mmCIF file of C-alpha atoms in Angstrom:
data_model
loop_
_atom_site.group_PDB
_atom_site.id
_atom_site.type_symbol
_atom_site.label_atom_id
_atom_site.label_comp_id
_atom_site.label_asym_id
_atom_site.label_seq_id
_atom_site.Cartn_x
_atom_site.Cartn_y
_atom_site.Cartn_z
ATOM 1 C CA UNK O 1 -51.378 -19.444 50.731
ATOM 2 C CA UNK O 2 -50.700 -16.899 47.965
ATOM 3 C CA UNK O 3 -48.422 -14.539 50.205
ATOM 4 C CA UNK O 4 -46.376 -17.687 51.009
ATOM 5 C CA UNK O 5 -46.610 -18.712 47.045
ATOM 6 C CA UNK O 6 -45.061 -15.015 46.197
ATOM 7 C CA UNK O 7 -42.759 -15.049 48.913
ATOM 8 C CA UNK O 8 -41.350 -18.334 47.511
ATOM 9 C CA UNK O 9 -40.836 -16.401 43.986
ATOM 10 C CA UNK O 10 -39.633 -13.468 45.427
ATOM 11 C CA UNK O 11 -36.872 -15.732 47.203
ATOM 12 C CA UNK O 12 -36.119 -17.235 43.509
ATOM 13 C CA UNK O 13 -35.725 -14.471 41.977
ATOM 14 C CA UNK O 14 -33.175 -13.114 44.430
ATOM 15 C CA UNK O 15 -31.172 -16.105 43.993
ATOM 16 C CA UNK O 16 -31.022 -16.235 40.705
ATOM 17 C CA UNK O 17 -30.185 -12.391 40.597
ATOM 18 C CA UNK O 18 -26.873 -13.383 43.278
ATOM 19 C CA UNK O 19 -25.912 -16.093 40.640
ATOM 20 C CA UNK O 20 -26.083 -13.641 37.535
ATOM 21 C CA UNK O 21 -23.977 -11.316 39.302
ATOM 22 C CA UNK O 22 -21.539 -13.774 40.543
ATOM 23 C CA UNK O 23 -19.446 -13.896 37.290
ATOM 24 C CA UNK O 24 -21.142 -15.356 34.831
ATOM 25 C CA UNK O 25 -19.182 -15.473 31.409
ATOM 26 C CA UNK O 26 -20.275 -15.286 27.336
ATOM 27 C CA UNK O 27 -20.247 -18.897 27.696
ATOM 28 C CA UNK O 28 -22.506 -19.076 30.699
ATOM 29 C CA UNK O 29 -20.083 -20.496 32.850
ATOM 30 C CA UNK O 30 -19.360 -18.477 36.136
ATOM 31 C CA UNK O 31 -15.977 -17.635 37.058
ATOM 32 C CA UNK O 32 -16.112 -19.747 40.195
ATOM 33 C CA UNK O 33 -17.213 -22.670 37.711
ATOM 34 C CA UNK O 34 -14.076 -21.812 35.453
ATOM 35 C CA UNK O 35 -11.844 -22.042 38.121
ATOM 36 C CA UNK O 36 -13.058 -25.269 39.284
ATOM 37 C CA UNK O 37 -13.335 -26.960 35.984
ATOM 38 C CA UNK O 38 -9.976 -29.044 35.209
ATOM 39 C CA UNK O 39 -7.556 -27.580 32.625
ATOM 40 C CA UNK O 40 -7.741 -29.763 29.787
ATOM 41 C CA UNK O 41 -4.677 -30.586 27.579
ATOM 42 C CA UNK O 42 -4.891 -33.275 24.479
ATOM 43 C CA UNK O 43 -2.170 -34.232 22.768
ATOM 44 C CA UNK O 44 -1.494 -36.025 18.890
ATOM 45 C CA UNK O 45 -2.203 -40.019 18.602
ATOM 46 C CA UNK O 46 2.244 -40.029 18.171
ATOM 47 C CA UNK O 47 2.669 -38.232 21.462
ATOM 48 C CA UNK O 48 -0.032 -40.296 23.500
ATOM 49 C CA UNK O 49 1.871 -42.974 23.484
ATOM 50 C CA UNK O 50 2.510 -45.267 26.781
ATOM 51 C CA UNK O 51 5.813 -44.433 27.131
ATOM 52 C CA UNK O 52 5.606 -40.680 27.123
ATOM 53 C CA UNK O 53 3.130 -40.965 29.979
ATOM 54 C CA UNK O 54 5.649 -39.877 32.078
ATOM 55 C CA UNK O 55 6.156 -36.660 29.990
ATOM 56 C CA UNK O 56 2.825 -36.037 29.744
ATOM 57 C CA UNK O 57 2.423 -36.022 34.103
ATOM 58 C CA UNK O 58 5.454 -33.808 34.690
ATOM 59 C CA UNK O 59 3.413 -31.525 32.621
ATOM 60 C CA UNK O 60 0.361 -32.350 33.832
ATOM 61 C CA UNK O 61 2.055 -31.628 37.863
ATOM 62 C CA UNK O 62 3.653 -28.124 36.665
ATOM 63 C CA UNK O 63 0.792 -26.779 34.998
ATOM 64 C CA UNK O 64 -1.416 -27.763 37.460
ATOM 65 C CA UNK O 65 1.333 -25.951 39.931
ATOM 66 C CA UNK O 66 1.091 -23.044 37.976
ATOM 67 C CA UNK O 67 -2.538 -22.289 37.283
ATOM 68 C CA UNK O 68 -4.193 -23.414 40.356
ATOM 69 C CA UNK O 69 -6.133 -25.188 38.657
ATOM 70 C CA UNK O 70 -6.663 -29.354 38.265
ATOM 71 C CA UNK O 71 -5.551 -30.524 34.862
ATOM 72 C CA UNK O 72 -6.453 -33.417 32.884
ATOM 73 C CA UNK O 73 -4.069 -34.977 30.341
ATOM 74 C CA UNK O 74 -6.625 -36.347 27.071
ATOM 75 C CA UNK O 75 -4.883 -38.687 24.945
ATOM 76 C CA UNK O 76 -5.914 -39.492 21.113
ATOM 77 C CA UNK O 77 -5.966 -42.119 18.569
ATOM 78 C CA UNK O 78 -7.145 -39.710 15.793
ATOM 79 C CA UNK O 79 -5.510 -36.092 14.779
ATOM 80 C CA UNK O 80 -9.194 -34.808 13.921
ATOM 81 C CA UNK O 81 -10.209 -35.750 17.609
ATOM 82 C CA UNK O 82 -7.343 -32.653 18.612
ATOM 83 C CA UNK O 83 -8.061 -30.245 16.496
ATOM 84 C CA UNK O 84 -12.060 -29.945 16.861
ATOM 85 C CA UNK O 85 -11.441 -30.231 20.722
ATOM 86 C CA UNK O 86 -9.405 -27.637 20.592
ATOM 87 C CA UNK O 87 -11.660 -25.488 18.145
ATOM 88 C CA UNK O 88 -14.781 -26.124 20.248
ATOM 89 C CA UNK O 89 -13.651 -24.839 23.207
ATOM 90 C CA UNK O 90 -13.234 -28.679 24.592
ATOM 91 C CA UNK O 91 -10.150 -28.591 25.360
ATOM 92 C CA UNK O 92 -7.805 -25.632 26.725
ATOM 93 C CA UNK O 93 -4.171 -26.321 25.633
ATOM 94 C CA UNK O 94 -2.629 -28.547 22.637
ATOM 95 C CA UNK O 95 0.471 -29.990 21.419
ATOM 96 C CA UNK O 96 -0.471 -31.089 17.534
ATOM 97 C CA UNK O 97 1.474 -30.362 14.644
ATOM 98 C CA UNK O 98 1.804 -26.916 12.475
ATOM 99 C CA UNK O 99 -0.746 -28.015 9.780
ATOM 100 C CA UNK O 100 -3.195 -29.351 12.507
ATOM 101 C CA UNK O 101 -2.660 -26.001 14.437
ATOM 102 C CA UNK O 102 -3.357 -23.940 10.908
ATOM 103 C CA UNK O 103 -6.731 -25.811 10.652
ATOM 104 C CA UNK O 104 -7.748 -25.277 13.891
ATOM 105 C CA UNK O 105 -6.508 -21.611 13.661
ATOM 106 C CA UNK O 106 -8.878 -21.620 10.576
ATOM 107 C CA UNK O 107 -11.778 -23.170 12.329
ATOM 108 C CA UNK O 108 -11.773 -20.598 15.392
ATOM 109 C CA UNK O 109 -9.172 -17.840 15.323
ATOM 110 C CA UNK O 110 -9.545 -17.887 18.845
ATOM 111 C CA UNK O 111 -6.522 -20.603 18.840
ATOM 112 C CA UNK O 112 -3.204 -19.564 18.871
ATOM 113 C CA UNK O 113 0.445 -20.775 18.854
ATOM 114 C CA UNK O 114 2.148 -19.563 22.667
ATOM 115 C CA UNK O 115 5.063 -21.687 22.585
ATOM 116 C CA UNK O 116 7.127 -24.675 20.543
ATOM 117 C CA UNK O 117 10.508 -26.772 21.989
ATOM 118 C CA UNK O 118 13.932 -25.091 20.739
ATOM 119 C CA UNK O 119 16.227 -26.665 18.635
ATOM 120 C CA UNK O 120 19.572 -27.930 20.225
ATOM 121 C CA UNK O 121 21.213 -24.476 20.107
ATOM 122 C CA UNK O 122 18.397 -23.198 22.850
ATOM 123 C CA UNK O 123 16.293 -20.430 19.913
ATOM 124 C CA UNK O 124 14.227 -20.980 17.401
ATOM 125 C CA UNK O 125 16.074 -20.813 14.368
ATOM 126 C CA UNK O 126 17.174 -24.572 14.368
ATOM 127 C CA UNK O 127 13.878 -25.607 16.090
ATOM 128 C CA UNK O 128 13.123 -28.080 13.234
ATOM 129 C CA UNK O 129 12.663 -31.639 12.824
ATOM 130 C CA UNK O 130 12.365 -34.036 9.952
ATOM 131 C CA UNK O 131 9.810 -35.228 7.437
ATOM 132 C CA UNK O 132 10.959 -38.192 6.277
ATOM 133 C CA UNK O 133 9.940 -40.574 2.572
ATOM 134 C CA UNK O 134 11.553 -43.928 3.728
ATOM 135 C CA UNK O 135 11.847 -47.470 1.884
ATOM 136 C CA UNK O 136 13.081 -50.775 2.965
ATOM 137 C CA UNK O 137 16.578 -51.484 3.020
ATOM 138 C CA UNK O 138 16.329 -54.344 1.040
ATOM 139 C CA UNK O 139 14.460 -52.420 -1.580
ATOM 140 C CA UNK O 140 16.588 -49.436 -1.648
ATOM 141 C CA UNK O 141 18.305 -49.918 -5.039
ATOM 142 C CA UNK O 142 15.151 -49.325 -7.165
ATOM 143 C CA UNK O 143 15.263 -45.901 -5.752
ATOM 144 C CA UNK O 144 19.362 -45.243 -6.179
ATOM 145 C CA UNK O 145 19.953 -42.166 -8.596
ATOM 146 C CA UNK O 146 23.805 -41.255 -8.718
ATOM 147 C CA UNK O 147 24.807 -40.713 -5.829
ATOM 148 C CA UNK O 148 21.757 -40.209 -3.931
ATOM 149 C CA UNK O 149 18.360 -41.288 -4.003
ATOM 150 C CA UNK O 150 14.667 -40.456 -6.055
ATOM 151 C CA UNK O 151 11.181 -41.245 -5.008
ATOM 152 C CA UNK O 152 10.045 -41.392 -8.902
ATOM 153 C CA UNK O 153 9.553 -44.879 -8.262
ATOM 154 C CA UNK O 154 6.979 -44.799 -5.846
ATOM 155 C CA UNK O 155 4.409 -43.659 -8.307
ATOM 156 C CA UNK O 156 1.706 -46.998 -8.953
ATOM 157 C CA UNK O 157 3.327 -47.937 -5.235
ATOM 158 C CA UNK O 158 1.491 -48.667 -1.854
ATOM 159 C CA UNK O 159 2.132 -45.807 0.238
ATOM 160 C CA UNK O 160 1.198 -45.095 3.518
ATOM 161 C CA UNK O 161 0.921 -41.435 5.161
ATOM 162 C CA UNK O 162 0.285 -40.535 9.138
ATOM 163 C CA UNK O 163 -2.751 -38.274 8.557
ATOM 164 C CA UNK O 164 -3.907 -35.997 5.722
ATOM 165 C CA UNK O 165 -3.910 -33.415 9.132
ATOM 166 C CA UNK O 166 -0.299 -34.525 9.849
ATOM 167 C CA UNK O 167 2.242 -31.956 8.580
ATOM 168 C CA UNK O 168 5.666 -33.984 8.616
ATOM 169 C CA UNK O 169 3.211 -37.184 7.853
ATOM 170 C CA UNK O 170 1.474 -35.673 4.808
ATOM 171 C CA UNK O 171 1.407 -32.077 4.115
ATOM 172 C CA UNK O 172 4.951 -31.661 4.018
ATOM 173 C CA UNK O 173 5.736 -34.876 1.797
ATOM 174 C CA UNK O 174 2.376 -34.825 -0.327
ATOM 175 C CA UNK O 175 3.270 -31.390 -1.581
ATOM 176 C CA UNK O 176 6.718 -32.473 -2.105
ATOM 177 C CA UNK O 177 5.125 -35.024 -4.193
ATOM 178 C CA UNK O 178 3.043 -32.872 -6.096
ATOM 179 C CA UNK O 179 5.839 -30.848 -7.003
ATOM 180 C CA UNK O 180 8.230 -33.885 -8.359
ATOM 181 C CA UNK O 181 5.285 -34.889 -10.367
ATOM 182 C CA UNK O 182 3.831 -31.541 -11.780
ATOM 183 C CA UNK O 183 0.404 -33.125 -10.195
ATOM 184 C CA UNK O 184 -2.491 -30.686 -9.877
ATOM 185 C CA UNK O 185 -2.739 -30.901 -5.945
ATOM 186 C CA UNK O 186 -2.717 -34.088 -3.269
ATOM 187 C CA UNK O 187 -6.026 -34.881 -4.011
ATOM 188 C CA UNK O 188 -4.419 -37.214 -6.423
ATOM 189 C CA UNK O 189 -2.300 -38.724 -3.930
ATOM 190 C CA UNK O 190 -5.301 -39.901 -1.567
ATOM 191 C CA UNK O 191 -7.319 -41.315 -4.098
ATOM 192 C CA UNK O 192 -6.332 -44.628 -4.943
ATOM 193 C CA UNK O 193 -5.711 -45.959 -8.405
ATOM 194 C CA UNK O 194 -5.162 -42.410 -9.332
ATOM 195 C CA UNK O 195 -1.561 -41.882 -8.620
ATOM 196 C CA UNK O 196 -0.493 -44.727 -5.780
ATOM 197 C CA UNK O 197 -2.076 -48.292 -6.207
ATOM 198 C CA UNK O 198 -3.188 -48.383 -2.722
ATOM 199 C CA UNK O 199 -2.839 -45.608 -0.107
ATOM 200 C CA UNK O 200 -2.198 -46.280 4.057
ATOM 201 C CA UNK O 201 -2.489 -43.998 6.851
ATOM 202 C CA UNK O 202 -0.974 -45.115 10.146
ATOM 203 C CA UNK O 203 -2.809 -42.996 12.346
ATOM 204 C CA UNK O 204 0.206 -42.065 13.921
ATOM 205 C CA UNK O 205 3.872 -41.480 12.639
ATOM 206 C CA UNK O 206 5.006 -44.998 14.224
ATOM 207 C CA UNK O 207 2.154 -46.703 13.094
ATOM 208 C CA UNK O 208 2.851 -45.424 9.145
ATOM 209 C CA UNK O 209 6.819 -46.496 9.674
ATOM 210 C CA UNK O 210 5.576 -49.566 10.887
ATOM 211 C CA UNK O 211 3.741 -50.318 7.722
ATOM 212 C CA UNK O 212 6.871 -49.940 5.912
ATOM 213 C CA UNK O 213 8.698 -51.993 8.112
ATOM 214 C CA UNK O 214 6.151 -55.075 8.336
ATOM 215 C CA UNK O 215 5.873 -54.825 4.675
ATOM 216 C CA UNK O 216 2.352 -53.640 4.349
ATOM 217 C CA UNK O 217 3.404 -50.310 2.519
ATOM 218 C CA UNK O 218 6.374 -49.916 -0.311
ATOM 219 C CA UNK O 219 7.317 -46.087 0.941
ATOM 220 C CA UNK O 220 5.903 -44.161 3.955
ATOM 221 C CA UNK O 221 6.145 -40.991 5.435
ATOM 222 C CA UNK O 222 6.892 -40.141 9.129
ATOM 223 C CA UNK O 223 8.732 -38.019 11.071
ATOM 224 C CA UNK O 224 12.574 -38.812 12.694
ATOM 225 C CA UNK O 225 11.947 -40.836 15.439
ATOM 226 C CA UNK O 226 15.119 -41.460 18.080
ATOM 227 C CA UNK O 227 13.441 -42.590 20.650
ATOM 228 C CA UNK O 228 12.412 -45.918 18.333
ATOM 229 C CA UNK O 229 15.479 -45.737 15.806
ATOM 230 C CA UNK O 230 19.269 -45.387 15.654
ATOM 231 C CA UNK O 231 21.063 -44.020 12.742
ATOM 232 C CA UNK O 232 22.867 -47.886 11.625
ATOM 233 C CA UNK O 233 24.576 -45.475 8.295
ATOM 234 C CA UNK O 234 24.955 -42.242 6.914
ATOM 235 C CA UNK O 235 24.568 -38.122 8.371
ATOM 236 C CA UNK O 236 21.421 -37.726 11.148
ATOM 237 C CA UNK O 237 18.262 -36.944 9.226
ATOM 238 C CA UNK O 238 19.703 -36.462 5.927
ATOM 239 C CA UNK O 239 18.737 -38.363 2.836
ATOM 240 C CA UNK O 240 20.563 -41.559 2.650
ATOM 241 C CA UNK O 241 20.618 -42.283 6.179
ATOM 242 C CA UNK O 242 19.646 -45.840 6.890
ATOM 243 C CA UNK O 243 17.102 -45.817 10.486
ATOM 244 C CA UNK O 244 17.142 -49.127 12.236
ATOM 245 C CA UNK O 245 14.705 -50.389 14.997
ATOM 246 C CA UNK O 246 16.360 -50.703 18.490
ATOM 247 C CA UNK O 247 16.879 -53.675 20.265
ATOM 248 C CA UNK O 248 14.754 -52.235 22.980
ATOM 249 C CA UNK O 249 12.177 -50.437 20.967
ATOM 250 C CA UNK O 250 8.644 -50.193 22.677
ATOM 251 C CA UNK O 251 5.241 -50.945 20.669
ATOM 252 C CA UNK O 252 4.147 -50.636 18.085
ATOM 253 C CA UNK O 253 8.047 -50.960 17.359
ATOM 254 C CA UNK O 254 8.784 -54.515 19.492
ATOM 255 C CA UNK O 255 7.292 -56.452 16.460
ATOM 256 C CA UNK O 256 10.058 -54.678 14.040
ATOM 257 C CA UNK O 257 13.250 -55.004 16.253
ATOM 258 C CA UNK O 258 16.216 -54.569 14.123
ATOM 259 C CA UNK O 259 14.561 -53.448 10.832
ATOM 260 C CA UNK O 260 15.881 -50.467 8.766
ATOM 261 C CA UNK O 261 14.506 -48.177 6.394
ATOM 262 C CA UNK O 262 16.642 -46.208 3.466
ATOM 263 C CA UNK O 263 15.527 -42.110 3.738
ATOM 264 C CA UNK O 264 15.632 -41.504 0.327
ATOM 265 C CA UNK O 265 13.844 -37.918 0.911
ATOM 266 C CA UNK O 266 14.296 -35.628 4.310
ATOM 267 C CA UNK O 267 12.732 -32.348 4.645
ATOM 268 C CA UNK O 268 13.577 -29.507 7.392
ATOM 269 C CA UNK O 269 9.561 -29.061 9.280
ATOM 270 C CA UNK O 270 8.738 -25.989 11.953
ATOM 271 C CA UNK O 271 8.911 -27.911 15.447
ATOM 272 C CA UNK O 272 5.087 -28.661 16.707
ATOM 273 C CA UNK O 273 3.351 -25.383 18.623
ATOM 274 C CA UNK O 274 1.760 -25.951 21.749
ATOM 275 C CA UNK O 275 -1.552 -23.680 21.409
ATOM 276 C CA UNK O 276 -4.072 -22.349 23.818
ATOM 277 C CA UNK O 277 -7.743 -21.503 22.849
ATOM 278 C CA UNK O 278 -7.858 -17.833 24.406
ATOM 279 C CA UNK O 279 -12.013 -18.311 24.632
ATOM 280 C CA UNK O 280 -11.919 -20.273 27.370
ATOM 281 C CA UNK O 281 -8.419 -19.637 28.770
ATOM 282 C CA UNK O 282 -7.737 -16.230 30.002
ATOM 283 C CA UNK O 283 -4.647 -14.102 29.096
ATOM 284 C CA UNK O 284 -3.615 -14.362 33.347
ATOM 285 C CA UNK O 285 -3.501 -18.064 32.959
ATOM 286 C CA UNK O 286 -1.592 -18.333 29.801
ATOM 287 C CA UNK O 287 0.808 -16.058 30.765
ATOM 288 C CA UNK O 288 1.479 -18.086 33.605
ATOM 289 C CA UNK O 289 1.616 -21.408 31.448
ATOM 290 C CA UNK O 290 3.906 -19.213 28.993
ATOM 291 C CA UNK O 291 6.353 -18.502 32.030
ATOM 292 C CA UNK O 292 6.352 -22.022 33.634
ATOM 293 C CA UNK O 293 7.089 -23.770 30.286
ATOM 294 C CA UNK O 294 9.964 -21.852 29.556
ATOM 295 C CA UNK O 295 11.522 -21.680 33.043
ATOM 296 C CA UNK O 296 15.121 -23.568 33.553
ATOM 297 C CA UNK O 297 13.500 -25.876 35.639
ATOM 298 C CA UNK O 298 11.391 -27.242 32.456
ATOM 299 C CA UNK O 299 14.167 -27.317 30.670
ATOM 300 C CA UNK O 300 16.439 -29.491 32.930
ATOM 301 C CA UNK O 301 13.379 -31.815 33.472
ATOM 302 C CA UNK O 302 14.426 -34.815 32.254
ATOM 303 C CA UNK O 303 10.767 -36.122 32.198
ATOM 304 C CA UNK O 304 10.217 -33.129 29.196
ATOM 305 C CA UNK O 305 13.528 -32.845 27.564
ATOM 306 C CA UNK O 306 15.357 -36.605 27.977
ATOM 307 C CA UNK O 307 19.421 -36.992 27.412
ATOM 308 C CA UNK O 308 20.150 -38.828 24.024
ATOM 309 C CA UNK O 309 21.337 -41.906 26.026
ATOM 310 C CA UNK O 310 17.944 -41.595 28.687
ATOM 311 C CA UNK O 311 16.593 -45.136 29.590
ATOM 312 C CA UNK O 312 13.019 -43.608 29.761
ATOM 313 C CA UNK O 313 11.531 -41.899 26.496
ATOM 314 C CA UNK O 314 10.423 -38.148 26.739
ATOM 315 C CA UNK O 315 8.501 -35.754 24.562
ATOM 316 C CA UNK O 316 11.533 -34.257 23.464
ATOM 317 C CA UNK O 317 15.088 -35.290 23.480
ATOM 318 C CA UNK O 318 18.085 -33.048 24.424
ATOM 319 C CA UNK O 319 21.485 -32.857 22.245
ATOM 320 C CA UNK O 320 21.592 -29.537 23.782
ATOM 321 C CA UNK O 321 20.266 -26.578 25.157
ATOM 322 C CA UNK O 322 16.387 -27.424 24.040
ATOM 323 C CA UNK O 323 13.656 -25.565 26.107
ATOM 324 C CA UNK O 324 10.111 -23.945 25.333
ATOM 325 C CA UNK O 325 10.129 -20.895 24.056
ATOM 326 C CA UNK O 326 7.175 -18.332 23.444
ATOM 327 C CA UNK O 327 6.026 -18.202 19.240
ATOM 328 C CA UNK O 328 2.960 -16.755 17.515
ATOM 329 C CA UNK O 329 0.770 -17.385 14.600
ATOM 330 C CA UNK O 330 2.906 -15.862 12.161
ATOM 331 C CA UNK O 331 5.522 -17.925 12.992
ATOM 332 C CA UNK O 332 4.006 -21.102 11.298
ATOM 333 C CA UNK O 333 3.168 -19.170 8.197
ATOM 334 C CA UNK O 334 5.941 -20.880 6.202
ATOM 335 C CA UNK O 335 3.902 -23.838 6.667
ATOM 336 C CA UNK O 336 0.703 -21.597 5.234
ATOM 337 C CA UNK O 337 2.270 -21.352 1.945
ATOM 338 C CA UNK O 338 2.674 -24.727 1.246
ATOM 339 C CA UNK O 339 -1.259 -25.117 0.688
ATOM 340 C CA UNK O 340 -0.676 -22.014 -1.906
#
């Protein structure tokens, strides 16, 4: 009985010996394991929505393509929910926003920027959008100054942001804020009573426009949206332009058909990073994701990058000649020095 007992151990420990020495990473996971795990990619509560689902599986198919590897497309409702996954190790790629990248950066310097979308000239040095401080139309002459417009009169206001871990949706206008007002940092602007009367966060950069809209916010801050709005008066994403609803609008934006908002402030924002965590993604496989995303055959998707005039929404619309192309870490430090 005892030779069969140590036989049995003997047996044990040889198996257990093969698995050690089949791979077996920092994180305990073996190489085989890796491999078979899906590829996880989460993306920002504004770019889960329903009708960039599309987006989001011609991704999903060409990474997957790429890698050799099953991937599985995690939408949000909450910016934090991004940046710890990606932190933790929970999640393997990201799109999120510059200041929700820098946090997550901070958190685990394992995360890094590998690529952002182009502007319309195909490089990176109009690959910008818009952070916008809107108003409604109808209240737009409280904030008239010359010939252009102020946001002094928001002070004592309701005012709704996206996310304090939204760039275009609150870092970039709170510190525009703080600035106009000689304030001592956006604490004040988050604490209500202090500086606003009542302070909203939509969650999401439609869901904060759509508090202007329905009236449950005086200003708001969001990003340019043209898949939800056309420009109904003035220059494309310059202060004074009046944004109206379309006709066609999906949710949250149906309820608001054919509302308009006054920009009375527009500020030039680094285009979003998509970011790996290079923990539990290895340099092979993000090279490979870096040289799939900016192939010509990304960049003519029309899933990805959508023509202006595109029934179906996309991730990213194209005036031009937008495409991915590779960034690092130091190119988001302009961002950086805002919190300075």
């Amino acid at each position: 009985m005892k030779k069969i007992f140590s036989k049995m151990i003997l047996v044990m420990v040889a198996a257990l010996a093969i698995t050690g020495l089949s791979g077996c990473g920092k994180d305990g996971a073996t190489a085989e394991q890796k491999k078979a795990a899906p590829m996880k990619v989460i993306f920002y509560p504004s770019e889960s929505a329903a009708e960039f689902e599309k987006s989001r599986d011609a991704l999903k198919d060409i990474l997957s393509e790429a890698t050799g590897r099953k991937v599985e497309i995690v939408t949000t409702t909450d910016y934090n929910i991004v940046i710890e996954s990606i932190s933790n190790g929970q999640a393997d790629l990201a799109l999120m926003g510059a200041e929700g990248y820098i946090q997550a950066n901070k958190k685990n310097p394992d995360v890094k920027a590998i690529l952002t979308n182009s502007g319309a000239s195909g490089t990176l040095e109009d690959a910008l959008y818009y952070s916008f401080i809107a108003v409604k139309e109808e209240n737009e002459k409280e904030y008239e100054t010359g010939d252009g417009y102020t946001i002094d009169p928001i002070k004592g206001r309701t005012f709704s942001f996206v996310s304090n871990s939204s760039t275009s949706g609150f870092k970039v206008p709170s510190n525009a804020i703080v600035k106009e007002f000689d304030l001592e940092n956006s604490d004040e602007l988050i604490n209500e009573g202090k500086f606003f009367d009542k302070v909203l966060f939509g969650g999401s950069h439609q869901g904060s426009a759509v508090n202007l809209l329905k009236g449950d916010a005086d200003a708001a801050a969001f990003m340019n949206l043209p898949q939800y709005f056309k420009v109904a008066d003035g220059e494309e994403n310059k202060a004074g332009m009046l944004y109206q609803v379309k006709d066609d609008a999906e949710a949250p934006f149906d309820t608001v058909r054919g509302e308009k908002a006054r920009i009375i402030q527009s500020t030039p924002v680094l285009n979003a990073p998509i970011v790996a965590n290079t923990k539990v993604m290895s340099q092979k496989e993000i090279d490979k994701v870096i040289e799939v995303l900016t192939s010509k055959e990304v960049s003519d998707n029309e899933e990805i990058f959508a023509p202006e005039d595109a029934e179906q929404a996309a991730l990213f619309v194209k005036e031009g000649d937008e495409r991915f192309l590779e960034v690092d870490d130091k190119f988001y430090d302009p961002i950086r020095e805002l919190s300075k």
